[in-house]
Amino acid sequence: MTTQRASTTVVIVGAGPVGVTAALLLARRGVATVVLERHPEPYALPRAVHLDDDVFRILQAAGVDEAFRTVSRPMPGMRLIDGRGRVMAEFGRDTDDGPQGFPPDSMFDQPDLEKILHDAASREPLIDLRRGCEVVDVVEGPTPTVRHIDADGVETSVAGAAVIACDGANSLVRESLGITSTDLRFAEKWLVIDVNTPRPLDVWDGVHQICDPARAATFMPVTGNRYRWEFRVHDGEDLDALVSVEGLRNLLSPWMSADEIDESEILRRAFYTFRARVADRWRAGGIFLAGDAAHQTPPFVGQGLGSGLRDVANLTWKLADVLDGTARGDLLDTYEVERRPHAIAVIRMALAVGMALTGGQDRFAGVRRLGVAAVCRVPGLAAVMPAVGVPPLRPGPLVMPTPLLRRMLLRRVNGSALPQPVVGFASDTARLDELIGSRWALVTRGRVPETLPARVADLGAVHIDTDRLATHPAGVASPARWLRRHHAVAVLVRPDRVVAASATDPDGIGDLLTALRDMRSPVPRRVGVLA
């Protein structure tokens, strides 16, 4: 077996949604990639089915949001169902475009998303996607190298300025680097069933969470006539009996008749052990972990794929800035500092919601179920309960801390995402991200010095004067109104749309310019990481 050597800018291992999105984001910054994928064809079975609006926005940055709209649908909320099929509570979600520019929750079928991403990648000359490539090793060094067996059986070494491992929960790259993982002490076996029906089922379009002590379950209409069920498996159960014809009829009978089940296509019936884990290191030199290679989360709040896409949204702009020489290499140190504690917070949120809604299997499970049922029956509670939200980034080198008194006013603006309405001048409209592009931005309201736009441009950023922007439709909250509501006159926004710093008065704008200069070439400092 011969060995060939090639050279590229960035090597991505894994052509799932996380890996291909990383390649598209880098390509839009002018960075070439080679994507190595071991499967000769895209994986055809459904997996992820839900994305939040901030992740939809990442797909916008990758250039595939409009195509994704055609294969997704807004999700109207969640109902909690007791063991007798009665609705205990309903938590509605707005199905219109929200502050991020997209519906707060969207349902989709992962093969549809993968086709969109792969089609976009095939049109991009900076992306070289190679299928049938079995990675066998990754070597650290100034130019990290990935060794793989290509589709012709030839051993090939591909060297790049960086490697991004998006090769899943059983990551060979992570194992090759000897990176261990922290187990957050959760492991439950669940049965996942995906069904395509000949006709739509007569069911509510939202997520049904069945809080039944006999069998916790989740039911989700996906898109079209595709539906998903997830059933918790009890210790010692006969797995073959569960997925037999009679077993499936028993499980699905609350939603489908026997004839409907017989007429439907069972797309998948598979057992999974849902786990909560996070890699102890996300970087080894120029090699980075992302997606399931870095963390695994139970699906109770639908954040598995979203967390992986947030990883590459955070990493790729930093990597592009370092590669084109506009930032120092230590900018990349902030990737793990920001993403690891955030991923852990999301995993713990999923664990808390899962324990509350499905009850777990410990000796306190019954007490929790009774508590949830009692709370949910408090009149009017569901209408005022906030939706589960993804937490903001914690303070660090690229997110300025906010003093307590200002934090009470700013409501944790720093570390959160800048809203994205449709804005423009007269009839010329665009989403706010399209105006900003891939740059840093200083977003202001009120009078500013005439020299400010030039000073911002000299620092490689763009100035957005919200007083000159109109929102469409007119009733949508404008950026100026958002700033005013948070008692801010200006915010410094990173290329991934995270607010890095904010000012409550005009004198603070100079501090934001200083922060911009420092953050583009950050000096590393110690930041506590949630372990």
Short mmCIF file of C-alpha atoms in Angstrom, two decimals:
data_model
loop_
_atom_site.label_atom_id
_atom_site.label_comp_id
_atom_site.label_asym_id
_atom_site.label_seq_id
_atom_site.Cartn_x
_atom_site.Cartn_y
_atom_site.Cartn_z
CA MET A 1 0.00 0.00 0.00
CA THR A 2 1.49 3.31 -1.07
CA THR A 3 1.30 6.58 0.73
CA GLN A 4 0.45 9.80 -1.02
CA ARG A 5 0.77 13.23 0.53
CA ALA A 6 -1.42 16.21 -0.13
CA SER A 7 -1.64 19.66 1.41
CA THR A 8 -4.62 21.83 2.16
CA THR A 9 -5.65 24.55 4.58
CA VAL A 10 -8.04 22.68 6.91
CA VAL A 11 -8.88 18.97 7.09
CA ILE A 12 -12.32 18.04 8.40
CA VAL A 13 -12.97 14.46 9.50
CA GLY A 14 -16.64 13.57 9.09
CA ALA A 15 -19.19 14.78 6.54
CA GLY A 16 -22.24 14.84 8.77
CA PRO A 17 -24.12 18.13 9.24
CA VAL A 18 -21.49 19.48 11.66
CA GLY A 19 -18.53 18.71 9.38
CA VAL A 20 -20.12 19.99 6.17
CA THR A 21 -21.41 23.13 7.89
CA ALA A 22 -17.87 23.78 9.15
CA ALA A 23 -16.60 23.47 5.57
CA LEU A 24 -19.26 25.86 4.25
CA LEU A 25 -18.57 28.43 6.97
CA LEU A 26 -14.83 28.29 6.23
CA ALA A 27 -15.42 28.52 2.48
CA ARG A 28 -17.44 31.72 2.96
CA ARG A 29 -14.36 33.10 4.71
CA GLY A 30 -12.12 32.01 1.81
CA VAL A 31 -10.62 28.96 3.56
CA ALA A 32 -10.22 25.73 1.57
CA THR A 33 -11.00 22.36 3.15
CA VAL A 34 -10.74 18.65 2.50
CA VAL A 35 -13.60 16.72 4.13
CA LEU A 36 -12.96 13.01 4.74
CA GLU A 37 -15.99 10.77 5.16
CA ARG A 38 -15.86 7.01 5.64
CA HIS A 39 -19.37 6.27 4.33
CA PRO A 40 -19.54 6.03 0.51
CA GLU A 41 -23.08 7.46 0.53
CA PRO A 42 -24.93 9.87 2.83
CA TYR A 43 -26.57 8.17 5.82
CA ALA A 44 -30.21 7.76 4.78
CA LEU A 45 -31.91 7.15 8.13
CA PRO A 46 -33.43 9.93 10.25
CA ARG A 47 -31.63 11.10 13.37
CA ALA A 48 -31.82 14.77 14.49
CA VAL A 49 -35.27 16.36 14.07
CA HIS A 50 -35.12 19.71 15.93
CA LEU A 51 -33.14 22.95 15.74
CA ASP A 52 -33.44 26.24 17.63
CA ASP A 53 -33.56 29.61 15.92
CA ASP A 54 -29.95 30.48 16.78
CA VAL A 55 -28.86 27.30 14.97
CA PHE A 56 -31.12 28.14 11.99
CA ARG A 57 -29.13 31.39 11.94
CA ILE A 58 -25.89 29.40 11.68
CA LEU A 59 -27.35 27.71 8.60
CA GLN A 60 -27.98 31.21 7.27
CA ALA A 61 -24.29 32.00 7.75
CA ALA A 62 -23.52 28.79 5.81
CA GLY A 63 -25.79 29.95 2.97
CA VAL A 64 -28.46 27.24 3.22
CA ASP A 65 -31.22 28.84 5.31
CA GLU A 66 -33.69 29.39 2.48
CA ALA A 67 -33.31 25.81 1.30
CA PHE A 68 -33.72 24.60 4.89
CA ARG A 69 -37.00 26.51 5.19
CA THR A 70 -38.45 24.40 2.39
CA VAL A 71 -37.82 21.14 4.27
CA SER A 72 -38.58 22.27 7.84
CA ARG A 73 -41.62 23.51 9.71
CA PRO A 74 -42.11 25.65 12.81
CA MET A 75 -42.88 23.63 15.95
CA PRO A 76 -45.80 25.06 17.97
CA GLY A 77 -44.73 23.90 21.42
CA MET A 78 -44.93 20.97 23.81
CA ARG A 79 -47.67 19.21 25.72
CA LEU A 80 -47.18 17.17 28.87
CA ILE A 81 -49.39 14.07 28.77
CA ASP A 82 -50.17 11.85 31.73
CA GLY A 83 -50.43 8.05 31.68
CA ARG A 84 -54.11 8.21 30.71
CA GLY A 85 -53.48 10.39 27.67
CA ARG A 86 -54.74 13.59 29.30
CA VAL A 87 -53.01 16.93 28.68
CA MET A 88 -51.48 18.19 31.93
CA ALA A 89 -50.02 21.36 30.44
CA GLU A 90 -49.25 22.97 27.10
CA PHE A 91 -46.25 25.22 26.53
CA GLY A 92 -46.80 27.08 23.28
CA ARG A 93 -44.07 28.48 21.03
CA ASP A 94 -44.48 31.22 18.45
CA THR A 95 -44.35 29.81 14.93
CA ASP A 96 -43.54 33.17 13.32
CA ASP A 97 -39.98 34.41 12.84
CA GLY A 98 -38.60 35.52 16.18
CA PRO A 99 -35.72 37.74 17.36
CA GLN A 100 -33.10 35.60 15.61
CA GLY A 101 -34.89 35.97 12.28
CA PHE A 102 -36.34 32.46 12.25
CA PRO A 103 -39.01 30.44 14.12
CA PRO A 104 -37.91 29.66 17.69
CA ASP A 105 -38.16 25.89 17.06
CA SER A 106 -38.07 24.01 13.76
CA MET A 107 -38.72 20.35 12.98
CA PHE A 108 -36.96 18.62 10.08
CA ASP A 109 -35.72 15.27 8.82
CA GLN A 110 -31.93 15.00 9.01
CA PRO A 111 -31.48 13.37 5.58
CA ASP A 112 -33.21 16.42 4.07
CA LEU A 113 -30.78 18.77 5.82
CA GLU A 114 -27.78 16.65 4.82
CA LYS A 115 -28.81 16.73 1.16
CA ILE A 116 -29.03 20.52 1.29
CA LEU A 117 -25.61 20.80 2.90
CA HIS A 118 -23.98 18.32 0.51
CA ASP A 119 -25.51 20.03 -2.53
CA ALA A 120 -24.14 23.36 -1.31
CA ALA A 121 -20.72 21.81 -0.69
CA SER A 122 -20.66 20.28 -4.18
CA ARG A 123 -21.09 23.76 -5.68
CA GLU A 124 -18.28 25.25 -3.58
CA PRO A 125 -14.83 25.01 -5.27
CA LEU A 126 -13.06 25.50 -1.93
CA ILE A 127 -14.56 22.26 -0.55
CA ASP A 128 -13.11 18.87 -1.54
CA LEU A 129 -15.44 16.24 -0.06
CA ARG A 130 -13.97 12.74 -0.32
CA ARG A 131 -16.19 9.76 0.44
CA GLY A 132 -15.15 6.23 1.26
CA CYS A 133 -12.12 7.44 3.23
CA GLU A 134 -11.40 5.45 6.38
CA VAL A 135 -9.28 7.53 8.77
CA VAL A 136 -6.68 5.39 10.55
CA ASP A 137 -4.61 7.95 12.46
CA VAL A 138 -4.06 11.61 13.13
CA VAL A 139 -0.63 13.02 13.92
CA GLU A 140 -0.03 16.21 15.89
CA GLY A 141 2.58 18.71 14.78
CA PRO A 142 3.04 22.18 13.28
CA THR A 143 1.10 20.84 10.30
CA PRO A 144 -1.24 18.14 11.64
CA THR A 145 -1.68 15.14 9.40
CA VAL A 146 -4.58 12.75 8.90
CA ARG A 147 -3.81 9.29 7.54
CA HIS A 148 -6.64 7.45 5.80
CA ILE A 149 -7.39 4.67 3.35
CA ASP A 150 -9.14 6.22 0.36
CA ALA A 151 -11.89 4.71 -1.78
CA ASP A 152 -9.28 3.02 -4.01
CA GLY A 153 -7.55 1.36 -1.08
CA VAL A 154 -4.57 3.73 -1.17
CA GLU A 155 -3.14 4.99 2.11
CA THR A 156 -3.02 8.77 1.89
CA SER A 157 -1.76 11.41 4.30
CA VAL A 158 -3.51 14.76 4.14
CA ALA A 159 -1.76 17.60 5.96
CA GLY A 160 -3.41 20.87 6.85
CA ALA A 161 -2.97 23.98 8.91
CA ALA A 162 -5.66 22.57 11.21
CA VAL A 163 -7.87 19.51 11.64
CA ILE A 164 -11.48 19.59 12.85
CA ALA A 165 -12.73 16.23 14.12
CA CYS A 166 -16.47 15.93 13.47
CA ASP A 167 -16.41 12.13 13.47
CA GLY A 168 -19.05 11.42 16.06
CA ALA A 169 -19.39 9.94 19.52
CA ASN A 170 -16.94 7.12 18.72
CA SER A 171 -14.40 9.58 17.33
CA LEU A 172 -11.24 7.91 16.06
CA VAL A 173 -9.48 11.26 16.17
CA ARG A 174 -10.29 11.72 19.85
CA GLU A 175 -9.12 8.20 20.61
CA SER A 176 -5.92 8.67 18.57
CA LEU A 177 -5.09 11.75 20.63
CA GLY A 178 -5.71 9.89 23.88
CA ILE A 179 -8.34 12.40 24.99
CA THR A 180 -10.54 11.10 27.79
CA SER A 181 -14.11 12.12 28.56
CA THR A 182 -15.99 13.04 31.72
CA ASP A 183 -19.17 11.04 32.26
CA LEU A 184 -21.93 13.20 33.71
CA ARG A 185 -23.55 10.08 35.16
CA PHE A 186 -26.46 9.48 32.86
CA ALA A 187 -27.14 6.37 30.78
CA GLU A 188 -30.63 5.21 29.79
CA LYS A 189 -31.69 2.84 27.04
CA TRP A 190 -34.47 4.11 24.77
CA LEU A 191 -36.21 2.71 21.71
CA VAL A 192 -36.47 5.15 18.80
CA ILE A 193 -39.09 4.50 16.12
CA ASP A 194 -39.44 6.57 12.93
CA VAL A 195 -42.52 6.03 10.79
CA ASN A 196 -43.72 7.32 7.42
CA THR A 197 -47.51 7.11 7.14
CA PRO A 198 -49.58 7.08 3.93
CA ARG A 199 -51.82 9.80 5.36
CA PRO A 200 -51.30 12.47 8.03
CA LEU A 201 -52.21 11.38 11.54
CA ASP A 202 -54.95 13.28 13.37
CA VAL A 203 -52.63 14.65 16.06
CA TRP A 204 -51.45 18.00 17.38
CA ASP A 205 -48.34 19.29 15.55
CA GLY A 206 -46.24 19.91 18.65
CA VAL A 207 -44.10 17.64 20.81
CA HIS A 208 -45.96 15.26 23.13
CA GLN A 209 -44.04 14.37 26.29
CA ILE A 210 -45.66 11.37 27.96
CA CYS A 211 -45.03 11.53 31.72
CA ASP A 212 -46.19 7.99 32.39
CA PRO A 213 -44.63 5.95 35.22
CA ALA A 214 -45.31 2.77 33.22
CA ARG A 215 -43.47 4.00 30.13
CA ALA A 216 -42.01 7.49 29.65
CA ALA A 217 -42.09 8.46 26.00
CA THR A 218 -41.86 11.32 23.52
CA PHE A 219 -43.92 11.65 20.33
CA MET A 220 -43.05 14.18 17.65
CA PRO A 221 -44.61 14.89 14.26
CA VAL A 222 -41.56 15.70 12.13
CA THR A 223 -42.37 16.91 8.59
CA GLY A 224 -44.86 15.68 6.04
CA ASN A 225 -46.12 12.27 7.09
CA ARG A 226 -43.03 11.41 9.13
CA TYR A 227 -43.35 10.82 12.86
CA ARG A 228 -40.99 9.86 15.68
CA TRP A 229 -41.51 8.05 18.97
CA GLU A 230 -38.95 7.56 21.73
CA PHE A 231 -39.79 5.04 24.46
CA ARG A 232 -37.74 4.42 27.58
CA VAL A 233 -36.72 0.79 27.98
CA HIS A 234 -36.87 -0.78 31.42
CA ASP A 235 -34.07 -2.90 32.77
CA GLY A 236 -34.42 -6.54 31.80
CA GLU A 237 -37.08 -6.05 29.12
CA ASP A 238 -37.24 -8.40 26.13
CA LEU A 239 -35.91 -6.14 23.37
CA ASP A 240 -36.98 -8.45 20.56
CA ALA A 241 -40.54 -8.46 21.88
CA LEU A 242 -40.61 -4.66 22.01
CA VAL A 243 -39.82 -4.31 18.29
CA SER A 244 -41.94 -7.25 17.13
CA VAL A 245 -45.10 -6.59 15.13
CA GLU A 246 -47.22 -7.04 18.24
CA GLY A 247 -44.83 -4.97 20.34
CA LEU A 248 -44.94 -2.05 17.92
CA ARG A 249 -48.73 -2.20 17.78
CA ASN A 250 -48.90 -1.98 21.57
CA LEU A 251 -46.47 0.94 21.75
CA LEU A 252 -48.04 2.97 18.92
CA SER A 253 -51.69 2.18 19.67
CA PRO A 254 -52.42 5.51 21.45
CA TRP A 255 -51.70 7.31 18.16
CA MET A 256 -52.32 4.80 15.36
CA SER A 257 -54.76 2.00 14.64
CA ALA A 258 -53.51 -1.49 13.76
CA ASP A 259 -54.44 -0.89 10.12
CA GLU A 260 -52.54 2.40 10.05
CA ILE A 261 -49.47 0.73 11.49
CA ASP A 262 -49.67 -2.06 8.91
CA GLU A 263 -50.01 0.46 6.06
CA SER A 264 -47.08 2.62 7.27
CA GLU A 265 -43.38 2.34 6.52
CA ILE A 266 -41.24 1.73 9.59
CA LEU A 267 -38.16 3.77 8.69
CA ARG A 268 -36.19 2.85 11.78
CA ARG A 269 -36.58 0.95 15.04
CA ALA A 270 -33.37 1.04 17.01
CA PHE A 271 -32.23 0.97 20.60
CA TYR A 272 -29.95 3.76 21.82
CA THR A 273 -28.28 4.39 25.12
CA PHE A 274 -28.65 8.11 25.75
CA ARG A 275 -25.52 9.41 27.48
CA ALA A 276 -24.17 12.63 28.94
CA ARG A 277 -20.44 13.02 28.31
CA VAL A 278 -17.96 15.75 27.50
CA ALA A 279 -14.38 15.46 26.30
CA ASP A 280 -11.79 16.61 28.83
CA ARG A 281 -9.82 18.43 26.11
CA TRP A 282 -11.20 19.89 22.89
CA ARG A 283 -7.86 20.80 21.34
CA ALA A 284 -4.46 19.20 20.77
CA GLY A 285 -2.28 21.72 18.96
CA GLY A 286 -3.93 22.37 15.61
CA ILE A 287 -6.50 19.58 16.05
CA PHE A 288 -9.97 20.45 17.37
CA LEU A 289 -12.95 18.34 18.43
CA ALA A 290 -16.49 19.39 17.52
CA GLY A 291 -19.99 17.93 17.72
CA ASP A 292 -20.47 14.46 19.18
CA ALA A 293 -16.70 13.96 19.16
CA ALA A 294 -16.59 16.60 21.91
CA HIS A 295 -19.87 16.00 23.77
CA GLN A 296 -22.97 13.82 23.89
CA THR A 297 -26.26 14.93 25.36
CA PRO A 298 -29.60 13.21 26.03
CA PRO A 299 -32.27 14.40 23.56
CA PHE A 300 -34.74 15.80 26.09
CA VAL A 301 -34.43 19.42 24.91
CA GLY A 302 -33.35 18.66 21.33
CA GLN A 303 -29.88 20.18 21.55
CA GLY A 304 -27.59 17.42 20.22
CA LEU A 305 -27.05 18.62 16.66
CA GLY A 306 -27.54 22.25 17.66
CA SER A 307 -24.65 22.09 20.11
CA GLY A 308 -22.39 20.68 17.40
CA LEU A 309 -23.33 23.43 14.96
CA ARG A 310 -22.67 26.00 17.68
CA ASP A 311 -19.20 24.46 18.06
CA VAL A 312 -18.22 25.06 14.44
CA ALA A 313 -19.87 28.48 14.35
CA ASN A 314 -17.62 29.44 17.27
CA LEU A 315 -14.48 27.80 15.89
CA THR A 316 -14.52 28.59 12.19
CA TRP A 317 -14.45 32.39 12.34
CA LYS A 318 -11.56 32.27 14.80
CA LEU A 319 -9.68 29.79 12.65
CA ALA A 320 -10.24 31.91 9.53
CA ASP A 321 -8.99 35.06 11.29
CA VAL A 322 -5.84 33.28 12.45
CA LEU A 323 -5.17 31.73 9.04
CA ASP A 324 -5.51 35.03 7.18
CA GLY A 325 -3.24 36.79 9.66
CA THR A 326 -5.79 39.19 11.14
CA ALA A 327 -5.58 37.57 14.59
CA ARG A 328 -2.93 35.89 16.69
CA GLY A 329 -2.92 32.15 17.16
CA ASP A 330 -3.98 32.39 20.80
CA LEU A 331 -7.43 33.42 19.61
CA LEU A 332 -7.99 29.69 19.13
CA ASP A 333 -7.46 29.12 22.85
CA THR A 334 -10.88 30.68 23.40
CA TYR A 335 -12.71 27.88 21.54
CA GLU A 336 -12.62 25.34 24.35
CA VAL A 337 -12.83 28.07 27.02
CA GLU A 338 -16.18 29.18 25.57
CA ARG A 339 -17.73 26.05 24.15
CA ARG A 340 -16.92 23.40 26.77
CA PRO A 341 -18.70 25.07 29.74
CA HIS A 342 -21.56 26.08 27.45
CA ALA A 343 -21.99 22.51 26.20
CA ILE A 344 -21.92 21.22 29.79
CA ALA A 345 -24.59 23.75 30.78
CA VAL A 346 -26.81 22.58 27.93
CA ILE A 347 -26.27 18.92 28.86
CA ARG A 348 -27.18 19.62 32.47
CA MET A 349 -30.26 21.51 31.30
CA ALA A 350 -31.26 18.45 29.26
CA LEU A 351 -30.69 16.19 32.27
CA ALA A 352 -32.80 18.40 34.52
CA VAL A 353 -35.66 18.59 32.03
CA GLY A 354 -35.46 14.87 31.34
CA MET A 355 -35.58 13.99 35.03
CA ALA A 356 -38.53 16.33 35.59
CA LEU A 357 -40.56 15.17 32.60
CA THR A 358 -39.73 11.48 32.31
CA GLY A 359 -39.18 10.95 36.04
CA GLY A 360 -36.01 8.89 35.82
CA GLN A 361 -35.89 5.40 37.31
CA ASP A 362 -34.55 5.98 40.83
CA ARG A 363 -36.47 5.68 44.09
CA PHE A 364 -37.60 9.33 43.93
CA ALA A 365 -39.11 8.99 40.44
CA GLY A 366 -42.68 8.67 41.65
CA VAL A 367 -42.38 11.77 43.83
CA ARG A 368 -41.06 13.81 40.90
CA ARG A 369 -43.90 12.64 38.64
CA LEU A 370 -46.50 13.61 41.22
CA GLY A 371 -44.79 16.97 41.66
CA VAL A 372 -44.74 17.71 37.94
CA ALA A 373 -48.38 16.71 37.60
CA ALA A 374 -49.42 18.94 40.50
CA VAL A 375 -47.46 21.94 39.29
CA CYS A 376 -48.73 21.61 35.73
CA ARG A 377 -52.33 21.70 36.91
CA VAL A 378 -51.93 25.11 38.57
CA PRO A 379 -54.32 27.34 36.55
CA GLY A 380 -52.57 29.65 34.12
CA LEU A 381 -49.08 28.38 34.91
CA ALA A 382 -48.34 27.07 31.42
CA ALA A 383 -49.08 30.47 29.89
CA VAL A 384 -46.45 32.21 31.95
CA MET A 385 -43.76 29.52 32.03
CA PRO A 386 -40.76 30.65 29.96
CA ALA A 387 -39.48 28.43 27.20
CA VAL A 388 -36.28 26.51 27.85
CA GLY A 389 -33.55 28.74 26.48
CA VAL A 390 -29.95 28.17 25.56
CA PRO A 391 -27.73 30.02 28.07
CA PRO A 392 -25.44 32.86 26.99
CA LEU A 393 -21.68 32.44 26.85
CA ARG A 394 -19.90 33.05 30.13
CA PRO A 395 -17.47 35.97 30.57
CA GLY A 396 -13.99 35.31 29.19
CA PRO A 397 -11.40 36.74 26.82
CA LEU A 398 -14.03 37.44 24.14
CA VAL A 399 -17.01 38.23 26.38
CA MET A 400 -16.51 41.15 28.72
CA PRO A 401 -17.78 40.70 32.28
CA THR A 402 -20.55 43.04 33.37
CA PRO A 403 -20.58 44.69 36.81
CA LEU A 404 -23.53 43.65 38.94
CA LEU A 405 -25.47 46.93 38.74
CA ARG A 406 -25.02 47.16 34.96
CA ARG A 407 -25.90 43.47 34.62
CA MET A 408 -29.25 44.18 36.26
CA LEU A 409 -29.90 46.81 33.59
CA LEU A 410 -28.36 45.02 30.62
CA ARG A 411 -30.01 41.68 31.46
CA ARG A 412 -26.92 39.71 30.49
CA VAL A 413 -26.54 41.22 27.03
CA ASN A 414 -22.86 40.28 26.97
CA GLY A 415 -22.53 36.69 25.77
CA SER A 416 -26.01 36.58 24.22
CA ALA A 417 -26.89 36.84 20.53
CA LEU A 418 -27.66 40.13 18.79
CA PRO A 419 -31.25 39.95 17.46
CA GLN A 420 -31.68 39.83 13.70
CA PRO A 421 -34.73 41.58 12.26
CA VAL A 422 -35.24 42.41 8.61
CA VAL A 423 -33.90 45.94 8.25
CA GLY A 424 -33.14 48.39 5.50
CA PHE A 425 -33.69 51.73 3.86
CA ALA A 426 -37.07 52.31 2.18
CA SER A 427 -37.80 49.24 0.00
CA ASP A 428 -34.23 47.90 0.05
CA THR A 429 -34.33 45.32 2.82
CA ALA A 430 -32.12 42.56 4.15
CA ARG A 431 -31.62 40.61 7.32
CA LEU A 432 -29.25 42.35 9.70
CA ASP A 433 -26.60 39.63 9.35
CA GLU A 434 -26.43 40.30 5.62
CA LEU A 435 -25.48 43.91 6.34
CA ILE A 436 -22.83 42.93 8.85
CA GLY A 437 -21.33 40.10 6.79
CA SER A 438 -18.59 38.04 8.40
CA ARG A 439 -17.04 40.98 10.23
CA TRP A 440 -17.01 42.33 13.77
CA ALA A 441 -19.59 45.08 14.19
CA LEU A 442 -20.16 48.06 16.46
CA VAL A 443 -23.91 48.58 16.72
CA THR A 444 -25.01 51.95 18.13
CA ARG A 445 -28.05 54.14 18.73
CA GLY A 446 -28.13 57.88 19.23
CA ARG A 447 -25.62 60.48 18.06
CA VAL A 448 -22.06 59.31 17.59
CA PRO A 449 -18.92 61.18 16.43
CA GLU A 450 -18.67 61.57 12.65
CA THR A 451 -15.30 59.87 12.74
CA LEU A 452 -16.62 56.72 14.39
CA PRO A 453 -17.40 54.71 11.21
CA ALA A 454 -13.87 55.31 9.89
CA ARG A 455 -12.30 54.39 13.23
CA VAL A 456 -14.34 51.18 13.30
CA ALA A 457 -13.38 50.38 9.70
CA ASP A 458 -9.69 50.89 10.53
CA LEU A 459 -10.08 48.11 13.10
CA GLY A 460 -11.52 45.76 10.46
CA ALA A 461 -15.12 46.05 11.62
CA VAL A 462 -18.35 47.66 10.40
CA HIS A 463 -20.44 50.34 12.11
CA ILE A 464 -24.22 49.85 12.19
CA ASP A 465 -26.23 52.95 13.10
CA THR A 466 -29.56 51.57 14.21
CA ASP A 467 -31.25 54.99 14.06
CA ARG A 468 -30.91 54.86 10.28
CA LEU A 469 -32.50 51.43 9.95
CA ALA A 470 -36.17 50.66 9.54
CA THR A 471 -37.54 47.23 10.42
CA HIS A 472 -39.87 45.22 8.21
CA PRO A 473 -42.64 44.74 9.04
CA ALA A 474 -42.76 47.97 10.98
CA GLY A 475 -44.18 46.31 14.10
CA VAL A 476 -41.11 44.13 14.62
CA ALA A 477 -38.80 45.32 17.38
CA SER A 478 -35.98 47.36 15.86
CA PRO A 479 -32.31 47.07 16.85
CA ALA A 480 -32.55 50.58 18.31
CA ARG A 481 -35.50 49.55 20.46
CA TRP A 482 -33.63 46.43 21.57
CA LEU A 483 -30.66 48.53 22.65
CA ARG A 484 -32.95 50.96 24.44
CA ARG A 485 -34.76 48.15 26.26
CA HIS A 486 -31.41 46.92 27.57
CA HIS A 487 -30.25 50.44 28.52
CA ALA A 488 -27.35 50.20 26.05
CA VAL A 489 -26.16 52.80 23.56
CA ALA A 490 -23.75 50.44 21.81
CA VAL A 491 -22.75 46.79 21.62
CA LEU A 492 -19.68 45.16 20.16
CA VAL A 493 -20.70 42.11 18.14
CA ARG A 494 -18.44 39.23 17.11
CA PRO A 495 -18.60 37.52 13.70
CA ASP A 496 -20.71 34.74 15.24
CA ARG A 497 -23.26 37.42 16.35
CA VAL A 498 -22.43 37.06 20.04
CA VAL A 499 -22.35 40.36 21.94
CA ALA A 500 -18.80 40.71 23.23
CA ALA A 501 -19.21 43.99 25.15
CA SER A 502 -21.72 46.76 25.71
CA ALA A 503 -21.85 50.40 26.75
CA THR A 504 -24.58 52.18 28.69
CA ASP A 505 -23.48 55.71 27.78
CA PRO A 506 -21.64 57.41 24.88
CA ASP A 507 -18.40 57.68 26.89
CA GLY A 508 -18.23 53.90 26.93
CA ILE A 509 -18.00 53.62 23.13
CA GLY A 510 -14.29 54.35 23.28
CA ASP A 511 -13.90 51.40 25.62
CA LEU A 512 -15.65 49.21 23.05
CA LEU A 513 -13.15 50.29 20.39
CA THR A 514 -10.32 49.38 22.74
CA ALA A 515 -11.98 46.03 23.43
CA LEU A 516 -12.32 45.46 19.68
CA ARG A 517 -8.63 46.06 19.13
CA ASP A 518 -7.69 43.79 22.03
CA MET A 519 -10.13 41.01 21.16
CA ARG A 520 -8.93 40.72 17.60
CA SER A 521 -5.53 39.84 19.05
CA PRO A 522 -6.52 38.62 22.51
CA VAL A 523 -4.12 38.16 25.37
CA PRO A 524 -4.99 34.85 27.05
CA ARG A 525 -6.14 35.03 30.63
CA ARG A 526 -7.30 32.48 33.11
CA VAL A 527 -11.01 31.70 32.91
CA GLY A 528 -12.74 29.18 35.13
CA VAL A 529 -14.16 26.21 33.26
CA LEU A 530 -17.10 24.22 34.56
CA ALA A 531 -15.84 20.71 35.21
#
